[in-house]
Amino acid sequence: MPRAHQFGSGDRPVTINDIAAATGVAASTVSRALNNPGRVNPATRERIEAAARELRYVPNSQARALSSGRTGAIAVLVSDVTNPFYFGVLRGTQMQLKAAGYAQLLIDTEDSGDLEVELLHKMRRSLDGAILAASRLPDRALAALAEDIPLVTINRNVRGVPSTIIDTPAGIGQAAEHLISLGHRDIAYVSGPERSWPNEARWHAARAVAARHRLTFTRVGPFPSGRRSGSAAADAVLNTGATACIVFNDLLAIGILQRLREREVRVPEDLSVVGCDDIFGADFCHPPLTTLTAPIEQAGRVAVSMLLSRLDPAAPAMRQSVMLPVHLTVRGSTGPRLSG
């Protein structure tokens, strides 16, 4: 067995040529044993692997990418890394990618479609594919990007682009029916970011419920999706005279609750509030937030499975789009409309 000090002395890393010299086989055989072990005689492969361990060989990922066309890295793009919604997405993608032997590269696009394209083009040679959570790109630009790099979107529905959709529009219907059952007839929808596809889908769902019940649904916003936007959003809702509101996401809803408390508006007696996503902390605020509970972590796992299916020609084909259901979790922020 070779000794570690024989090769890679000083700053020079150990190479497959060093392993070949130590084992008495060709460098090409070493490369096959380390990258495609099924193509090498088991006894030879074991000897090569033992030498690699002894010499403390570290694979060169760039060289391996050039020879195989794969880097073993997947980019996951989120619009705001501080948003707790993405914590669940990232946990799901990380677990699934790790199990498949891939590394996850996190990219915060800062709510910018232009930055999405710029960063992906810069990193294209370092990635096997990408998962875009809540992309801000226009449909045509997103479809063009999907032709250049294997990708899957989360919460974005574009023809020809594989997607995992959390069905919050159907959940908006559940939330509206819940408020209607409590006697509310004037309901406001607090709009999120203007370029958000889920935001528009949720508003259309709210309008459909309003038309079906012949009620008034007022739209306020758009507002940034963070908690700091809650003050302006709460003031806008109060100006409508609505007795209840459905909010784009939980962060914005929690900000609204804080502002209502400052203005001494009682929740739910004076105004009922419904959020969306059921992020960590939604049940800790005062009062605990009624919200749409979404399978966020599952969305990340499914998106990875869809992407890996595209990358592996031998894998069974998956559907172009997967829809994940949500359900309404009723807590203390909604209650009956008070008479008068």
Short mmCIF file of C-alpha atoms in Angstrom, two decimals:
data_model
loop_
_atom_site.label_atom_id
_atom_site.label_comp_id
_atom_site.label_asym_id
_atom_site.label_seq_id
_atom_site.Cartn_x
_atom_site.Cartn_y
_atom_site.Cartn_z
CA MET A 1 0.00 0.00 0.00
CA PRO A 2 1.37 3.46 -0.91
CA ARG A 3 2.26 6.03 1.68
CA ALA A 4 0.51 9.40 1.77
CA HIS A 5 3.79 11.35 1.72
CA GLN A 6 4.86 9.86 -1.60
CA PHE A 7 2.44 11.97 -3.62
CA GLY A 8 0.87 15.37 -3.29
CA SER A 9 3.79 16.72 -1.32
CA GLY A 10 3.90 20.44 -0.59
CA ASP A 11 0.93 22.34 -2.01
CA ARG A 12 0.36 20.00 -4.96
CA PRO A 13 -2.91 18.07 -4.67
CA VAL A 14 -3.07 14.33 -5.28
CA THR A 15 -4.23 13.49 -8.82
CA ILE A 16 -5.57 10.39 -10.54
CA ASN A 17 -2.09 9.97 -12.06
CA ASP A 18 -0.70 9.54 -8.54
CA ILE A 19 -3.30 6.88 -7.79
CA ALA A 20 -2.54 5.18 -11.10
CA ALA A 21 1.17 5.05 -10.28
CA ALA A 22 0.44 3.66 -6.82
CA THR A 23 -1.87 0.91 -8.07
CA GLY A 24 -0.16 0.02 -11.34
CA VAL A 25 -3.19 0.75 -13.54
CA ALA A 26 -3.89 3.34 -16.22
CA ALA A 27 -5.14 6.80 -15.24
CA SER A 28 -8.24 6.19 -17.36
CA THR A 29 -9.02 3.12 -15.25
CA VAL A 30 -8.71 5.20 -12.08
CA SER A 31 -11.07 7.79 -13.55
CA ARG A 32 -13.66 5.15 -14.41
CA ALA A 33 -13.36 3.53 -10.97
CA LEU A 34 -13.99 6.83 -9.20
CA ASN A 35 -16.68 8.23 -11.50
CA ASN A 36 -18.34 5.13 -13.01
CA PRO A 37 -17.51 2.30 -10.61
CA GLY A 38 -19.83 -0.17 -12.34
CA ARG A 39 -17.51 -0.22 -15.37
CA VAL A 40 -14.45 -1.47 -13.45
CA ASN A 41 -13.60 -4.94 -12.12
CA PRO A 42 -14.63 -5.01 -8.40
CA ALA A 43 -11.18 -6.11 -7.18
CA THR A 44 -9.46 -3.38 -9.19
CA ARG A 45 -12.00 -0.81 -8.04
CA GLU A 46 -11.46 -1.71 -4.37
CA ARG A 47 -7.69 -1.38 -4.81
CA ILE A 48 -8.08 2.04 -6.45
CA GLU A 49 -10.51 3.27 -3.78
CA ALA A 50 -8.18 2.12 -1.01
CA ALA A 51 -5.28 3.98 -2.64
CA ALA A 52 -7.41 7.10 -3.01
CA ARG A 53 -8.23 7.01 0.69
CA GLU A 54 -4.63 6.40 1.67
CA LEU A 55 -3.41 9.28 -0.48
CA ARG A 56 -6.26 11.51 0.74
CA TYR A 57 -7.38 12.17 -2.80
CA VAL A 58 -9.94 14.99 -3.18
CA PRO A 59 -11.92 14.94 -6.46
CA ASN A 60 -11.65 18.03 -8.65
CA SER A 61 -15.27 19.00 -9.21
CA GLN A 62 -14.48 21.26 -12.15
CA ALA A 63 -12.52 18.56 -13.96
CA ARG A 64 -15.27 16.06 -13.22
CA ALA A 65 -17.85 18.49 -14.61
CA LEU A 66 -15.87 18.85 -17.84
CA SER A 67 -15.66 15.09 -18.33
CA SER A 68 -19.20 14.19 -17.30
CA GLY A 69 -21.11 17.36 -18.10
CA ARG A 70 -22.36 17.42 -14.50
CA THR A 71 -21.35 19.61 -11.55
CA GLY A 72 -23.43 18.03 -8.79
CA ALA A 73 -24.83 21.44 -7.81
CA ILE A 74 -28.38 22.80 -7.99
CA ALA A 75 -29.26 26.47 -7.45
CA VAL A 76 -32.35 27.36 -5.43
CA LEU A 77 -33.51 30.95 -6.00
CA VAL A 78 -35.74 32.79 -3.51
CA SER A 79 -36.99 36.35 -3.71
CA ASP A 80 -36.23 37.22 -0.05
CA VAL A 81 -34.15 34.92 2.11
CA THR A 82 -35.46 36.56 5.31
CA ASN A 83 -39.05 35.49 4.55
CA PRO A 84 -39.88 32.49 6.79
CA PHE A 85 -41.92 30.98 3.94
CA TYR A 86 -38.67 30.07 2.23
CA PHE A 87 -37.29 28.34 5.32
CA GLY A 88 -39.63 25.43 4.64
CA VAL A 89 -38.90 25.43 0.91
CA LEU A 90 -35.15 25.33 1.54
CA ARG A 91 -35.45 22.59 4.13
CA GLY A 92 -37.36 20.47 1.62
CA THR A 93 -34.96 21.09 -1.27
CA GLN A 94 -31.88 20.54 0.92
CA MET A 95 -33.12 17.19 2.25
CA GLN A 96 -34.04 15.90 -1.21
CA LEU A 97 -30.86 17.13 -2.90
CA LYS A 98 -28.63 15.74 -0.16
CA ALA A 99 -30.28 12.33 -0.48
CA ALA A 100 -29.56 12.40 -4.23
CA GLY A 101 -25.92 13.43 -3.75
CA TYR A 102 -26.31 17.04 -4.92
CA ALA A 103 -25.14 20.27 -3.32
CA GLN A 104 -27.58 23.16 -2.87
CA LEU A 105 -26.57 26.71 -3.80
CA LEU A 106 -28.84 29.38 -2.32
CA ILE A 107 -29.41 32.60 -4.29
CA ASP A 108 -31.36 35.59 -2.95
CA THR A 109 -32.73 37.47 -5.97
CA GLU A 110 -33.83 40.48 -3.89
CA ASP A 111 -37.27 40.38 -5.52
CA SER A 112 -35.71 41.18 -8.91
CA GLY A 113 -36.35 39.25 -12.11
CA ASP A 114 -33.36 40.91 -13.76
CA LEU A 115 -31.10 39.65 -10.98
CA GLU A 116 -32.50 36.13 -11.41
CA VAL A 117 -31.39 36.02 -15.05
CA GLU A 118 -28.06 37.72 -14.42
CA LEU A 119 -26.98 35.37 -11.63
CA LEU A 120 -28.12 32.22 -13.40
CA HIS A 121 -26.23 33.15 -16.56
CA LYS A 122 -23.10 33.91 -14.53
CA MET A 123 -23.27 30.57 -12.72
CA ARG A 124 -24.57 28.44 -15.60
CA ARG A 125 -21.39 26.37 -15.98
CA SER A 126 -21.34 25.63 -12.26
CA LEU A 127 -24.92 24.30 -12.12
CA ASP A 128 -26.79 21.26 -13.33
CA GLY A 129 -30.13 23.00 -12.89
CA ALA A 130 -32.16 25.45 -10.83
CA ILE A 131 -35.32 25.72 -8.75
CA LEU A 132 -37.01 29.12 -8.84
CA ALA A 133 -39.29 29.83 -5.90
CA ALA A 134 -41.76 32.62 -6.71
CA SER A 135 -39.91 33.93 -9.77
CA ARG A 136 -40.46 37.58 -10.67
CA LEU A 137 -39.65 37.08 -14.37
CA PRO A 138 -42.27 37.74 -17.07
CA ASP A 139 -43.73 34.58 -18.62
CA ARG A 140 -41.81 34.89 -21.88
CA ALA A 141 -38.47 35.49 -20.14
CA LEU A 142 -39.05 32.53 -17.81
CA ALA A 143 -39.90 30.23 -20.73
CA ALA A 144 -36.75 31.36 -22.56
CA LEU A 145 -34.64 30.70 -19.46
CA ALA A 146 -36.09 27.19 -19.19
CA GLU A 147 -34.78 26.45 -22.69
CA ASP A 148 -31.24 27.39 -21.61
CA ILE A 149 -31.07 25.66 -18.21
CA PRO A 150 -33.07 22.78 -16.68
CA LEU A 151 -35.33 24.34 -14.09
CA VAL A 152 -38.50 23.88 -12.08
CA THR A 153 -40.59 26.69 -10.62
CA ILE A 154 -42.48 26.83 -7.34
CA ASN A 155 -45.69 28.88 -7.29
CA ARG A 156 -45.39 29.98 -10.88
CA ASN A 157 -47.45 28.62 -13.76
CA VAL A 158 -45.93 29.17 -17.21
CA ARG A 159 -46.71 27.03 -20.24
CA GLY A 160 -43.85 24.66 -21.01
CA VAL A 161 -42.06 25.20 -17.69
CA PRO A 162 -42.26 22.41 -15.07
CA SER A 163 -43.86 23.72 -11.89
CA THR A 164 -44.91 22.84 -8.36
CA ILE A 165 -47.96 24.89 -7.37
CA ILE A 166 -49.24 25.35 -3.83
CA ASP A 167 -52.98 25.74 -4.42
CA THR A 168 -53.52 28.84 -2.30
CA PRO A 169 -56.18 30.21 -4.72
CA ALA A 170 -58.44 27.33 -3.66
CA GLY A 171 -57.51 28.15 -0.08
CA ILE A 172 -58.62 31.75 -0.59
CA GLY A 173 -62.03 30.32 -1.38
CA GLN A 174 -61.96 28.42 1.92
CA ALA A 175 -60.98 31.58 3.80
CA ALA A 176 -63.73 33.62 2.15
CA GLU A 177 -66.38 30.99 2.89
CA HIS A 178 -65.20 30.94 6.51
CA LEU A 179 -65.61 34.71 6.83
CA ILE A 180 -68.98 34.65 5.09
CA SER A 181 -70.19 31.97 7.52
CA LEU A 182 -69.28 34.38 10.34
CA GLY A 183 -71.54 37.04 8.87
CA HIS A 184 -68.97 39.20 7.08
CA ARG A 185 -70.19 40.85 3.88
CA ASP A 186 -67.57 43.58 3.31
CA ILE A 187 -64.19 41.88 2.89
CA ALA A 188 -60.88 43.39 1.80
CA TYR A 189 -58.09 41.58 -0.03
CA VAL A 190 -54.65 42.92 0.94
CA SER A 191 -52.54 42.60 -2.17
CA GLY A 192 -48.89 41.53 -2.11
CA PRO A 193 -46.12 42.42 -4.59
CA GLU A 194 -47.40 43.54 -7.98
CA ARG A 195 -45.18 41.12 -9.92
CA SER A 196 -46.17 38.10 -7.83
CA TRP A 197 -48.06 35.43 -9.81
CA PRO A 198 -49.62 33.88 -6.65
CA ASN A 199 -50.89 37.31 -5.65
CA GLU A 200 -52.89 37.72 -8.85
CA ALA A 201 -54.17 34.15 -8.65
CA ARG A 202 -55.40 34.71 -5.09
CA TRP A 203 -57.16 37.95 -6.03
CA HIS A 204 -58.98 36.24 -8.91
CA ALA A 205 -60.10 33.51 -6.51
CA ALA A 206 -61.41 36.14 -4.07
CA ARG A 207 -63.33 37.87 -6.87
CA ALA A 208 -64.91 34.57 -7.91
CA VAL A 209 -66.20 34.00 -4.37
CA ALA A 210 -67.49 37.57 -4.20
CA ALA A 211 -69.38 37.15 -7.47
CA ARG A 212 -70.86 33.84 -6.36
CA HIS A 213 -72.18 35.32 -3.10
CA ARG A 214 -72.90 38.80 -4.50
CA LEU A 215 -70.66 40.45 -1.94
CA THR A 216 -68.24 43.34 -1.90
CA PHE A 217 -64.55 42.46 -2.08
CA THR A 218 -62.25 45.48 -2.03
CA ARG A 219 -58.62 45.24 -3.09
CA VAL A 220 -56.00 47.37 -1.32
CA GLY A 221 -52.33 47.60 -2.22
CA PRO A 222 -50.08 46.32 -3.67
CA PHE A 223 -47.77 46.13 -0.67
CA PRO A 224 -44.31 44.59 -0.19
CA SER A 225 -44.70 41.21 1.48
CA GLY A 226 -42.73 42.04 4.66
CA ARG A 227 -44.04 42.80 8.14
CA ARG A 228 -43.03 46.46 7.88
CA SER A 229 -45.70 46.99 5.23
CA GLY A 230 -48.37 46.06 7.77
CA SER A 231 -48.92 49.61 9.06
CA ALA A 232 -49.86 51.06 5.68
CA ALA A 233 -51.87 47.96 4.82
CA ALA A 234 -53.87 48.09 8.07
CA ASP A 235 -54.68 51.77 7.56
CA ALA A 236 -55.82 51.05 4.00
CA VAL A 237 -58.10 48.23 5.16
CA LEU A 238 -59.69 50.40 7.86
CA ASN A 239 -60.38 53.12 5.29
CA THR A 240 -62.49 50.67 3.25
CA GLY A 241 -64.92 50.02 6.09
CA ALA A 242 -64.42 46.26 5.69
CA THR A 243 -65.14 44.01 8.66
CA ALA A 244 -62.67 41.34 7.57
CA CYS A 245 -59.58 41.00 5.39
CA ILE A 246 -57.68 38.25 3.63
CA VAL A 247 -53.98 39.04 3.43
CA PHE A 248 -51.43 37.99 0.78
CA ASN A 249 -49.14 36.31 3.29
CA ASP A 250 -48.57 35.82 7.01
CA LEU A 251 -45.73 38.33 7.37
CA LEU A 252 -47.92 41.12 6.07
CA ALA A 253 -50.85 39.90 8.20
CA ILE A 254 -48.70 39.91 11.36
CA GLY A 255 -47.67 43.49 10.57
CA ILE A 256 -51.35 44.38 10.19
CA LEU A 257 -52.14 42.89 13.61
CA GLN A 258 -49.41 45.00 15.19
CA ARG A 259 -50.76 48.20 13.62
CA LEU A 260 -54.33 47.40 14.62
CA ARG A 261 -53.19 46.97 18.21
CA GLU A 262 -51.50 50.40 18.05
CA ARG A 263 -54.74 51.94 16.80
CA GLU A 264 -56.76 50.09 19.48
CA VAL A 265 -58.76 48.22 16.87
CA ARG A 266 -59.95 44.93 18.35
CA VAL A 267 -59.24 41.68 16.50
CA PRO A 268 -61.49 39.89 15.73
CA GLU A 269 -64.30 41.96 17.26
CA ASP A 270 -63.76 45.00 14.99
CA LEU A 271 -61.82 43.35 12.18
CA SER A 272 -61.14 39.72 11.33
CA VAL A 273 -57.79 38.90 9.71
CA VAL A 274 -56.78 35.85 7.63
CA GLY A 275 -53.20 35.21 6.51
CA CYS A 276 -51.63 32.76 4.08
CA ASP A 277 -48.85 30.11 4.36
CA ASP A 278 -48.92 29.33 8.13
CA ILE A 279 -45.27 30.26 8.62
CA PHE A 280 -43.41 29.70 11.88
CA GLY A 281 -44.74 32.24 14.36
CA ALA A 282 -48.25 32.57 12.90
CA ASP A 283 -49.65 30.89 16.01
CA PHE A 284 -47.47 32.95 18.39
CA CYS A 285 -48.77 36.42 17.50
CA HIS A 286 -51.63 38.15 19.32
CA PRO A 287 -54.21 36.98 18.60
CA PRO A 288 -53.01 33.77 16.93
CA LEU A 289 -53.46 34.10 13.18
CA THR A 290 -56.10 32.27 11.20
CA THR A 291 -54.29 31.28 8.02
CA LEU A 292 -54.01 28.92 5.07
CA THR A 293 -51.69 26.06 5.99
CA ALA A 294 -49.52 25.19 3.00
CA PRO A 295 -47.27 22.13 2.44
CA ILE A 296 -44.22 24.35 2.01
CA GLU A 297 -41.52 21.77 2.73
CA GLN A 298 -43.24 19.23 0.49
CA ALA A 299 -43.23 21.78 -2.34
CA GLY A 300 -39.43 21.95 -2.10
CA ARG A 301 -39.08 18.17 -2.15
CA VAL A 302 -41.42 17.73 -5.11
CA ALA A 303 -39.65 20.46 -7.09
CA VAL A 304 -36.32 18.67 -6.60
CA SER A 305 -37.81 15.33 -7.69
CA MET A 306 -39.18 16.96 -10.84
CA LEU A 307 -35.83 18.56 -11.65
CA LEU A 308 -33.78 15.39 -11.06
CA SER A 309 -36.22 13.51 -13.28
CA ARG A 310 -35.39 15.95 -16.07
CA LEU A 311 -31.65 15.54 -15.50
CA ASP A 312 -31.74 11.74 -15.60
CA PRO A 313 -32.90 10.36 -18.98
CA ALA A 314 -33.40 6.93 -17.42
CA ALA A 315 -35.75 8.23 -14.70
CA PRO A 316 -39.52 7.83 -15.06
CA ALA A 317 -41.13 10.91 -16.57
CA MET A 318 -42.96 13.16 -14.11
CA ARG A 319 -45.92 15.40 -14.73
CA GLN A 320 -45.27 18.87 -16.08
CA SER A 321 -47.15 20.42 -13.15
CA VAL A 322 -47.91 19.20 -9.61
CA MET A 323 -50.63 20.86 -7.52
CA LEU A 324 -50.40 20.67 -3.72
CA PRO A 325 -53.55 21.37 -1.66
CA VAL A 326 -53.83 23.72 1.32
CA HIS A 327 -56.31 23.91 4.18
CA LEU A 328 -57.63 26.66 6.44
CA THR A 329 -56.40 26.66 10.04
CA VAL A 330 -58.81 28.67 12.20
CA ARG A 331 -57.30 30.53 15.17
CA GLY A 332 -58.16 33.61 17.19
CA SER A 333 -57.87 36.36 14.55
CA THR A 334 -61.28 35.63 13.00
CA GLY A 335 -64.68 35.84 14.63
CA PRO A 336 -68.34 36.74 14.01
CA ARG A 337 -69.22 40.11 12.54
CA LEU A 338 -70.71 42.27 15.26
CA SER A 339 -74.12 43.76 14.52
CA GLY A 340 -74.02 47.49 13.81
#
